PDB file of C-alpha atoms in Angstrom:
ATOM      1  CA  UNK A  27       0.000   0.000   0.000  1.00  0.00           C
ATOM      2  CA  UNK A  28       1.248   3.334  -1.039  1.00  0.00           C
ATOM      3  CA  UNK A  29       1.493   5.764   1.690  1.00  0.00           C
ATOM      4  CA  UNK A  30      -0.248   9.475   1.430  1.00  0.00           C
ATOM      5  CA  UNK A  31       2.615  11.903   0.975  1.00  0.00           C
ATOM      6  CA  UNK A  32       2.049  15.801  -0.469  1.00  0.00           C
ATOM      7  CA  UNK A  33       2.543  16.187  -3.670  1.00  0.00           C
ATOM      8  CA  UNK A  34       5.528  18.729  -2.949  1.00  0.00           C
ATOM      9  CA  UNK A  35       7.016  15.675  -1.114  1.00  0.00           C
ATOM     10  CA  UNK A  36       6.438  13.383  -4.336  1.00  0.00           C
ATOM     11  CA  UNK A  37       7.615  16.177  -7.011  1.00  0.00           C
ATOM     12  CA  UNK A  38      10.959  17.191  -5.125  1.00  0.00           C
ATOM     13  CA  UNK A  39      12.077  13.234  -4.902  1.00  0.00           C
ATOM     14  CA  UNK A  40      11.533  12.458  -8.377  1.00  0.00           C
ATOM     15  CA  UNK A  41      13.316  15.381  -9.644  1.00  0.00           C
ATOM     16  CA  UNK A  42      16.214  15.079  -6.822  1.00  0.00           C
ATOM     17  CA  UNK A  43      16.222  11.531  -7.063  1.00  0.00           C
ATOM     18  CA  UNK A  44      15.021   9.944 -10.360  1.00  0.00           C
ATOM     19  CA  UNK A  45      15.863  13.381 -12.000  1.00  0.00           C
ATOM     20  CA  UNK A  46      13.828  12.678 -15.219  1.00  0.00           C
ATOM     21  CA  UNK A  47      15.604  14.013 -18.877  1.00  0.00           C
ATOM     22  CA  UNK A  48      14.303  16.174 -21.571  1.00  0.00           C
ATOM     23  CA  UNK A  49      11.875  17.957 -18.703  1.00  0.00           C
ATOM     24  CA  UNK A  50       8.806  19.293 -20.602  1.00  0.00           C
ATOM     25  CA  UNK A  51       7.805  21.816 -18.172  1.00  0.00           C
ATOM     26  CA  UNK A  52       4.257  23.027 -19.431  1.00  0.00           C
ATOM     27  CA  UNK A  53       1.104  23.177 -17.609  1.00  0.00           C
ATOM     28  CA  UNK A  54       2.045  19.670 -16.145  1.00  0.00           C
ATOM     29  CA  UNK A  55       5.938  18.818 -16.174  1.00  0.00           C
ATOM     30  CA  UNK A  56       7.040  15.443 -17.923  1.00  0.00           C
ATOM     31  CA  UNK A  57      10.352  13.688 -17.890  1.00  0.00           C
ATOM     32  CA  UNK A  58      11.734  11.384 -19.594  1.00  0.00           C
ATOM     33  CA  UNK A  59      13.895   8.106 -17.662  1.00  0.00           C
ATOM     34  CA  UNK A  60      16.969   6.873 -19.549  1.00  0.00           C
ATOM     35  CA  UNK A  61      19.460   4.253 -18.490  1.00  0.00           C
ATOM     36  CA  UNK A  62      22.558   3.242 -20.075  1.00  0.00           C
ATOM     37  CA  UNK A  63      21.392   5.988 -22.308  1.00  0.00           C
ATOM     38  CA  UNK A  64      17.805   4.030 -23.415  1.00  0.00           C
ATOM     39  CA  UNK A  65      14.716   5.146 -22.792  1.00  0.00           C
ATOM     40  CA  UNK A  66      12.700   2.970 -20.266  1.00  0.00           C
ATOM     41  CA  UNK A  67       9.711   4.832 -19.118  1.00  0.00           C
ATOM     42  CA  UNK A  68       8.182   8.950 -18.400  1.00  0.00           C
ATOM     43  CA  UNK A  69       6.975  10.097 -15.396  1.00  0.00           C
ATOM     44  CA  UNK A  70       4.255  13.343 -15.068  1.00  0.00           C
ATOM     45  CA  UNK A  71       5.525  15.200 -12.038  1.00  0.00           C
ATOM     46  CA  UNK A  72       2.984  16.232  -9.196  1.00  0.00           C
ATOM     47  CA  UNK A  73       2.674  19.896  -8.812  1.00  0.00           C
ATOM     48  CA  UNK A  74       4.527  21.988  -5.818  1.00  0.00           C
ATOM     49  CA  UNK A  75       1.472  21.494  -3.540  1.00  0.00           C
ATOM     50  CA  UNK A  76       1.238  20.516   0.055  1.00  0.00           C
ATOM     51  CA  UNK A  77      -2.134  18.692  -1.024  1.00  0.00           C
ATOM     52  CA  UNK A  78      -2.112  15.265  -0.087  1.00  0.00           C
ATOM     53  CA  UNK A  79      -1.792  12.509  -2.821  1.00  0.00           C
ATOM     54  CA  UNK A  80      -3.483   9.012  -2.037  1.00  0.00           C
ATOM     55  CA  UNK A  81      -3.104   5.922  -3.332  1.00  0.00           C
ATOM     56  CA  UNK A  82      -5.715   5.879  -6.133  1.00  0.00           C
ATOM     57  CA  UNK A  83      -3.518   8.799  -7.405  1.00  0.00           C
ATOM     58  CA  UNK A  84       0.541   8.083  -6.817  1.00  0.00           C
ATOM     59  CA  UNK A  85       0.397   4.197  -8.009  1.00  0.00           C
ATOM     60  CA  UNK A  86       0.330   5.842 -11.297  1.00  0.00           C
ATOM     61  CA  UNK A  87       3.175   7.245 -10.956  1.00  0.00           C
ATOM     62  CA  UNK A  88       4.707   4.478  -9.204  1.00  0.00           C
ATOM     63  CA  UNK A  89       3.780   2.442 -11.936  1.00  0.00           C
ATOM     64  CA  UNK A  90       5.453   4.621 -14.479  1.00  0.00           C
ATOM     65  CA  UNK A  91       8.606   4.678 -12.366  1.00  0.00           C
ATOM     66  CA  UNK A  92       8.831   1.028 -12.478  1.00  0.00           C
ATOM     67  CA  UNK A  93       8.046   0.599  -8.452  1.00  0.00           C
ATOM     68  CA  UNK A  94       6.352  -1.468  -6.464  1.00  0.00           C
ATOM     69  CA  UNK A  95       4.316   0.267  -3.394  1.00  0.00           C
ATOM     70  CA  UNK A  96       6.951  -0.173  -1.042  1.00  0.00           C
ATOM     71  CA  UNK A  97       9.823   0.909  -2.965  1.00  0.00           C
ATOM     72  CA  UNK A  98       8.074   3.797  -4.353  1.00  0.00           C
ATOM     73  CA  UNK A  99       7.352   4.811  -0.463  1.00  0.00           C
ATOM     74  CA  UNK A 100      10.868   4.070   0.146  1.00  0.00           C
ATOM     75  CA  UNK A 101      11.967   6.754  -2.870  1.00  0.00           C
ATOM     76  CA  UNK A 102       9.670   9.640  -1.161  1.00  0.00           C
ATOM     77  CA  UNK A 103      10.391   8.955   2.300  1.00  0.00           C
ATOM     78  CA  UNK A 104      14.361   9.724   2.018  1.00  0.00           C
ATOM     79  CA  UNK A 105      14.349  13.196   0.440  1.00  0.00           C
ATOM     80  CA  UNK A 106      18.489  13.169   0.425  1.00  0.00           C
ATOM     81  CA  UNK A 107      20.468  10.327  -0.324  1.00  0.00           C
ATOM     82  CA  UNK A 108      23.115   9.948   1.989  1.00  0.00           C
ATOM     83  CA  UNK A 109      25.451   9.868  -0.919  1.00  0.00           C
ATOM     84  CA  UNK A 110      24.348  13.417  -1.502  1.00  0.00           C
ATOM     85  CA  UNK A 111      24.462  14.571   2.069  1.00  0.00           C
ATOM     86  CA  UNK A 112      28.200  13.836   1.787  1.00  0.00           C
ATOM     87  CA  UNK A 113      28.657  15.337  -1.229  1.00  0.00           C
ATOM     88  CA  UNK A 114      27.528  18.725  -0.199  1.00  0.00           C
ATOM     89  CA  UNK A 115      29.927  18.682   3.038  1.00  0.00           C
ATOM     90  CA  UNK A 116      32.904  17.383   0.284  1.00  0.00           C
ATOM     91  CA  UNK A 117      31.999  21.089  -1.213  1.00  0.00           C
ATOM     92  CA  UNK A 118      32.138  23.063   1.911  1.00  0.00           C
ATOM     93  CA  UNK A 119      35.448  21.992   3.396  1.00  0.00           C
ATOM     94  CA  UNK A 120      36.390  20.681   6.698  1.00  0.00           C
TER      95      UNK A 120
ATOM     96  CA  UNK B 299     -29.208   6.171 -29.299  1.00  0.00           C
ATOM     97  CA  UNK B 300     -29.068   2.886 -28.560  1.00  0.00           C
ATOM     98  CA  UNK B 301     -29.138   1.590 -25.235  1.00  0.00           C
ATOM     99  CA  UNK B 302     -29.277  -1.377 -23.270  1.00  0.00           C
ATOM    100  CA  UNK B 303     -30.248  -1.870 -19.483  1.00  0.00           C
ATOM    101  CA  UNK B 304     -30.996  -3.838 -16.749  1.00  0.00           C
ATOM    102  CA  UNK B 305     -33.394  -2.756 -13.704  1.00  0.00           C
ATOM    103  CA  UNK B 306     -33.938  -4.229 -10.461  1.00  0.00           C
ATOM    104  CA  UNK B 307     -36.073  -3.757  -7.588  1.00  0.00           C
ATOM    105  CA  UNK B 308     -33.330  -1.003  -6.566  1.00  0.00           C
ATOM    106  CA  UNK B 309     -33.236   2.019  -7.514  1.00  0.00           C
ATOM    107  CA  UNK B 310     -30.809   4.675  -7.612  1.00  0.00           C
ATOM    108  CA  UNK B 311     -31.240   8.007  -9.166  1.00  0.00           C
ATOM    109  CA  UNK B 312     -27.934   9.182 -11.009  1.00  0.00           C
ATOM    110  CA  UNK B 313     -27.901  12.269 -13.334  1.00  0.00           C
ATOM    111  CA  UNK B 314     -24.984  12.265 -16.133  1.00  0.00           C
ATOM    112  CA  UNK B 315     -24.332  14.796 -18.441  1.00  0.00           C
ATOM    113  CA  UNK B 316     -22.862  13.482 -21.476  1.00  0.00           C
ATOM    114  CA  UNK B 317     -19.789  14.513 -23.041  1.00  0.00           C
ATOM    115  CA  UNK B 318     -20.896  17.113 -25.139  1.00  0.00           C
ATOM    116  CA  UNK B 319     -23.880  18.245 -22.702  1.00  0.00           C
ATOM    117  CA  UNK B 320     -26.938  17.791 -25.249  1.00  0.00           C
ATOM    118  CA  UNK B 321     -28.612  15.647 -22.575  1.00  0.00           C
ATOM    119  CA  UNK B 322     -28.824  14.081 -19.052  1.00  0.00           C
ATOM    120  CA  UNK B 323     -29.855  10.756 -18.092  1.00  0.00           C
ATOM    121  CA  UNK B 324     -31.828   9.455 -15.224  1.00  0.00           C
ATOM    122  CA  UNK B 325     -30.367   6.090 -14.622  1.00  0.00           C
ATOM    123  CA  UNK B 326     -32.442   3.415 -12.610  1.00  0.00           C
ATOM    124  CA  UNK B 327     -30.024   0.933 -11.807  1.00  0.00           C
ATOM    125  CA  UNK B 328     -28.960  -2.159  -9.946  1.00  0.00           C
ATOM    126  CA  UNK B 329     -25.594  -3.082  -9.688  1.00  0.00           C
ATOM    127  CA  UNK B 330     -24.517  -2.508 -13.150  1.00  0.00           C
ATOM    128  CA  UNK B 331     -26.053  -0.573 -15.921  1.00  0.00           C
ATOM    129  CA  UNK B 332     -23.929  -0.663 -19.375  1.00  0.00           C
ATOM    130  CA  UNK B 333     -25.179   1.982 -21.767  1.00  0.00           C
ATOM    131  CA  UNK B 334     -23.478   2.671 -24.895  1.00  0.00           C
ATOM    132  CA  UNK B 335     -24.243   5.795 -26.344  1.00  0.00           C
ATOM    133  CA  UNK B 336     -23.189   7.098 -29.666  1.00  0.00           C
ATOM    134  CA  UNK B 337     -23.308  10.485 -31.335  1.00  0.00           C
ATOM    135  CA  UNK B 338     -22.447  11.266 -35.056  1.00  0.00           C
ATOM    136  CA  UNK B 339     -21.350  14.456 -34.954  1.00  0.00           C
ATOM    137  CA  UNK B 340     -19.521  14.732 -32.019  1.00  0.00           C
ATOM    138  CA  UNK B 341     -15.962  14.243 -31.791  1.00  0.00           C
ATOM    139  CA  UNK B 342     -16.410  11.793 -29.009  1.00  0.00           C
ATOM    140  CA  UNK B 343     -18.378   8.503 -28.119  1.00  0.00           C
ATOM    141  CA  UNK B 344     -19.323   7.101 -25.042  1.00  0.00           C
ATOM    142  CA  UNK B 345     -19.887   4.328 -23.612  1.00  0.00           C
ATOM    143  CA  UNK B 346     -20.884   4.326 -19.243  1.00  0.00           C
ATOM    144  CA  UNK B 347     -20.587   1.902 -17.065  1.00  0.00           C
ATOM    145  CA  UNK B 348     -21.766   2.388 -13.198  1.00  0.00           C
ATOM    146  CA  UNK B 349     -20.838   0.619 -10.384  1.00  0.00           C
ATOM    147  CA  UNK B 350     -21.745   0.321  -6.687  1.00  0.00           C
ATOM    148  CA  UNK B 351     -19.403  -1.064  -4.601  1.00  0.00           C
ATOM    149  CA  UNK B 352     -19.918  -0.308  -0.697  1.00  0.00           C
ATOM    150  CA  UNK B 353     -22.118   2.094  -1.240  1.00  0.00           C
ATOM    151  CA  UNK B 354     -19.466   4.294  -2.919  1.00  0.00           C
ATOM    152  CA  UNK B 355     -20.633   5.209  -5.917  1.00  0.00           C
ATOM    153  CA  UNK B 356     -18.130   5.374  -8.717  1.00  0.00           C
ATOM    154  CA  UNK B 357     -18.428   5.733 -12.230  1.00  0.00           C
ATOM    155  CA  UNK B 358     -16.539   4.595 -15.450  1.00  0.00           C
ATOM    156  CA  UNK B 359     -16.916   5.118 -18.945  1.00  0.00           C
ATOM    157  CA  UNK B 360     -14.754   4.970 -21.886  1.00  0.00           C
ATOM    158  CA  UNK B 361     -14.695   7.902 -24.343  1.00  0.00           C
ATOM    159  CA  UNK B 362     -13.310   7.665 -27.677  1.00  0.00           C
ATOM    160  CA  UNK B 363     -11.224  10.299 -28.726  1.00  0.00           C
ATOM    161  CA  UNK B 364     -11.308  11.411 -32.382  1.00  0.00           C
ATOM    162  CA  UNK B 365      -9.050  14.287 -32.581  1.00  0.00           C
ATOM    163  CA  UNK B 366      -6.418  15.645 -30.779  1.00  0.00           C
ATOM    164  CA  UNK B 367      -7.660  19.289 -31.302  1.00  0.00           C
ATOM    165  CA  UNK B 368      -3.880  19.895 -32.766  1.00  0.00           C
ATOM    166  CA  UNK B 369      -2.253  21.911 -35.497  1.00  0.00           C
ATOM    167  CA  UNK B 370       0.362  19.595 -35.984  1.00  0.00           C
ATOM    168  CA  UNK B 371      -1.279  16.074 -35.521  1.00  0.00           C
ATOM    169  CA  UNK B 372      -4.616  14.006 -35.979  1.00  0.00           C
ATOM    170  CA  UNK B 373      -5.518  10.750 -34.970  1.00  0.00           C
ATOM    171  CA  UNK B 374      -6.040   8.427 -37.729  1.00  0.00           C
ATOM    172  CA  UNK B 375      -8.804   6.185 -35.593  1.00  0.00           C
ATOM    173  CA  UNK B 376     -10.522   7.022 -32.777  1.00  0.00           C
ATOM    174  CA  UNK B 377      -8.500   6.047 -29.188  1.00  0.00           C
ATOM    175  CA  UNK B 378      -9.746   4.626 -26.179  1.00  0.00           C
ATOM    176  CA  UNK B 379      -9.722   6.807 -23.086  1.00  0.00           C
ATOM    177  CA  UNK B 380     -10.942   5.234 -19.337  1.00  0.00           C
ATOM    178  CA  UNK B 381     -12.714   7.846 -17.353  1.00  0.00           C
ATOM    179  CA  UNK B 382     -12.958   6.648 -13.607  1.00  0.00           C
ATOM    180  CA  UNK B 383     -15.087   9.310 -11.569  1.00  0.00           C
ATOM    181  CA  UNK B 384     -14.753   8.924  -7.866  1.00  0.00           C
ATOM    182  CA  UNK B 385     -15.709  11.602  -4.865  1.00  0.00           C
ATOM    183  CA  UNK B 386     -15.287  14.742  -7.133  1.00  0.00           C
ATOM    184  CA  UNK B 387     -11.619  13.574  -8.428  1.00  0.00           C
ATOM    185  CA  UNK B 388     -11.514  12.385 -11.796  1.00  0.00           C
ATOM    186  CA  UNK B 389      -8.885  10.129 -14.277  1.00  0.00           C
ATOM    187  CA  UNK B 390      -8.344   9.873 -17.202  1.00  0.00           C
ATOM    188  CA  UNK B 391      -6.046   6.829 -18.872  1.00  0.00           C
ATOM    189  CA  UNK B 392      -5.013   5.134 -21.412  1.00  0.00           C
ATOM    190  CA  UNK B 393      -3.213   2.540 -20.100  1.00  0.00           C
ATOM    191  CA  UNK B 394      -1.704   0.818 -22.952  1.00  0.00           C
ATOM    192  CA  UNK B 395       0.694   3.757 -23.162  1.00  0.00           C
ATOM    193  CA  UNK B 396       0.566   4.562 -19.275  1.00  0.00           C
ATOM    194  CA  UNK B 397      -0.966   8.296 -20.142  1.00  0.00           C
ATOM    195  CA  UNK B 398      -2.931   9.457 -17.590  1.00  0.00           C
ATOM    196  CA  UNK B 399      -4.231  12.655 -16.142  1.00  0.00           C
ATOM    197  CA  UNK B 400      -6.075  13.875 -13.202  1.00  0.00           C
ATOM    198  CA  UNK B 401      -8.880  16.764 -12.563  1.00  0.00           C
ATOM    199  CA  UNK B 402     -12.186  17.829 -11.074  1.00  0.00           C
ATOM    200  CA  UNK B 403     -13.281  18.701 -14.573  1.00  0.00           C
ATOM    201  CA  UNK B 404     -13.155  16.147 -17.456  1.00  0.00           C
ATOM    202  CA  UNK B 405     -13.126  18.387 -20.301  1.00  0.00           C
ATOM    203  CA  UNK B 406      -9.704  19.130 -18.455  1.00  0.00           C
ATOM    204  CA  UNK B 407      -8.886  15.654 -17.918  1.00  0.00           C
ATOM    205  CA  UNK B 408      -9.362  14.725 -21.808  1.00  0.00           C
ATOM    206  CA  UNK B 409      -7.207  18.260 -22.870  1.00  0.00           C
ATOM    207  CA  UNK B 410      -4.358  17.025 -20.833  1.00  0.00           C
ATOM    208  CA  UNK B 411      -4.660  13.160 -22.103  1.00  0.00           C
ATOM    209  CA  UNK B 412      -4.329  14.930 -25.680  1.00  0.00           C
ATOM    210  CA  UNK B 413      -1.360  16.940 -24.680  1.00  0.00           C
ATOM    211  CA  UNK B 414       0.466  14.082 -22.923  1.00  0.00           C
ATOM    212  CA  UNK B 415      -0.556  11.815 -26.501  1.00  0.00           C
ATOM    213  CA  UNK B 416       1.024  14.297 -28.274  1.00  0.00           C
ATOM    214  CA  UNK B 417       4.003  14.863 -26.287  1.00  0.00           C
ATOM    215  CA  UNK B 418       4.967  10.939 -26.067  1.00  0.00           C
ATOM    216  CA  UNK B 419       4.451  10.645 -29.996  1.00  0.00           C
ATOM    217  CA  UNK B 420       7.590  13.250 -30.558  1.00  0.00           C
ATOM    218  CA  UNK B 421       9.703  12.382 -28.303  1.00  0.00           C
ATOM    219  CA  UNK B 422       9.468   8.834 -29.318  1.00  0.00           C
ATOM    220  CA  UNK B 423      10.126   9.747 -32.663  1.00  0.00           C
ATOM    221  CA  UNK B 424      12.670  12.424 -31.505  1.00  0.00           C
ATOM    222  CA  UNK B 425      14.918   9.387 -30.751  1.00  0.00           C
ATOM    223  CA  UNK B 426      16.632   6.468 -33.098  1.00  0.00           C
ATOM    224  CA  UNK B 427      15.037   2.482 -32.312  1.00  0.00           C
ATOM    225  CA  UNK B 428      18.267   2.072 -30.430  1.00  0.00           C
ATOM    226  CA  UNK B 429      17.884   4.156 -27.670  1.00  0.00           C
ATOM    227  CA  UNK B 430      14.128   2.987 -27.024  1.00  0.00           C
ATOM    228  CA  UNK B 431      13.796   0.428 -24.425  1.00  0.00           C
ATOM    229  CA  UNK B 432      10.731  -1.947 -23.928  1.00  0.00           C
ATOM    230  CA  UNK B 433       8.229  -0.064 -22.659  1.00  0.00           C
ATOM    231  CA  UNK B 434       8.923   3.110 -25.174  1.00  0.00           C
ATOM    232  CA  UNK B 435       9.275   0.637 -28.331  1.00  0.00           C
ATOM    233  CA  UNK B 436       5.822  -0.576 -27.963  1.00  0.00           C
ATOM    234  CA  UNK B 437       4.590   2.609 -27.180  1.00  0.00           C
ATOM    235  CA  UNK B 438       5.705   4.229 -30.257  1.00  0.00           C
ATOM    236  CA  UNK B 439       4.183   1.207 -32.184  1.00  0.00           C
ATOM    237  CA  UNK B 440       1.022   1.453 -30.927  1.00  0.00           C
ATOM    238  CA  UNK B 441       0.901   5.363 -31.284  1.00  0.00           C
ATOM    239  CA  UNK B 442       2.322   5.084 -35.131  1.00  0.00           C
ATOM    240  CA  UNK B 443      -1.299   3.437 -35.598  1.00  0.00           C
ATOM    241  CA  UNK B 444      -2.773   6.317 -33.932  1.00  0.00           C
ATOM    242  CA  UNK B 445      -1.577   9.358 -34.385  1.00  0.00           C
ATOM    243  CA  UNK B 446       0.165  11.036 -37.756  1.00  0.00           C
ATOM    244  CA  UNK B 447       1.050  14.515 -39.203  1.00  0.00           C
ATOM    245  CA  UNK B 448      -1.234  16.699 -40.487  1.00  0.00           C
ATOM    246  CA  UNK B 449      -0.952  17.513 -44.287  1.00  0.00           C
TER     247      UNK B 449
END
């Protein structure tokens, strides 16, 4: 089961996380998901609300991300990587 | 019109406007009540479907699209579009291509499944075979028996 998370929440992960290519950023912003420089699936990005998103709503876009429920609750839930915490302190020195 | 129905000793009293609004329809229905509905001048056709399940009441129809109310494209046959109506929220998909889009309005919901049709036919064709993947390759052949330039 998909947890209810804002859309804000769900937006900001995919785009720090996923971060989707070729960003078509109309109305209602769609990326594109490459690996190993192929095209395997496109993901509609949730506006910057703090509305919530249920279920009947995000396992869409789990679905296009390729995630089960949990994982895709996993991917929202951790809004920076610890890889990426780590990077930022690399940048500012000891 | 055609239309085909089933009625029970229940009864419940649903008003739909049809996609364009020429007309409502009081439904008397049971658990399911299939009514197919077509229109020759309209761009659209629709077909309901209404179901009760825990006394939620949901709706779904399918609506087939026969433009794409573009400059640059047209659809060459009409496409399949799965409208699920639930508590004032509304979706729109076509799950073949995983296109969906959500609203309180469905004229809104139909504008943005265009859009997003639109947008997945050029980008698939904005890239070589070898760079699509699964998913995308099948995609793109379904669309190329969809969708096409406009003269």
């Amino acid at each position: 089961m998909i947890k209810d998370f804002t859309e804000k929440n769900i937006r900001n992960a995919i785009l720090n996380k996923v971060k989707p290519k070729n960003l078509n950023k109309g109305k209602h912003w769609k990326g594109y998901i490459f690996l190993n420089d192929k095209l395997i699936s496109k993901v509609k990005l949730p506006n910057e609300h703090i509305r919530i998103m249920h279920e009947n709503k995000s396992s869409y876009i789990a679905k296009s991300l390729r995630l089960t429920h949990d994982q895709f609750n996993e991917l929202i839930e951790c809004t920076l990587s610890g890889t990426d915490y780590y990077k930022i302190q690399q940048e500012l020195g000891v | 019109m055609n239309t085909q129905s089933n009625i029970s000793n229940r009864e419940l009293n649903y008003f739909l406007l049809v996609s364009p609004p020429i007309f409502s329809i009081d439904i008397h229905t049971h658990d399911e009540v299939f009514w197919q509905i077509s229109e020759g001048t309209s761009a659209i056709t629709t077909e309901y479907k209404i179901l009760e399940e825990n006394s939620i009441v949901k709706s779904e129809k399918i609506i087939k699209l026969r433009d794409l109310n573009d400059l640059k494209y047209e659809l060459k046959k009409s496409l399949s579009v799965k409208i699920k109506a639930e508590d004032n929220n509304i979706i729109g998909e076509i799950s073949e291509l995983d296109i969906y889009a959500f609203g309180e309005i469905e004229s809104d919901v139909i504008e943005e499944i265009r859009e997003d049709v639109i947008d997945l036919f050029e980008e698939l064709n904005n890239l070589s075979k070898d760079r699509l993947g699964t998913l995308p390759t099948k995609w793109k052949s379904i669309l190329s028996q969809y969708v096409q330039k406009k003269n």
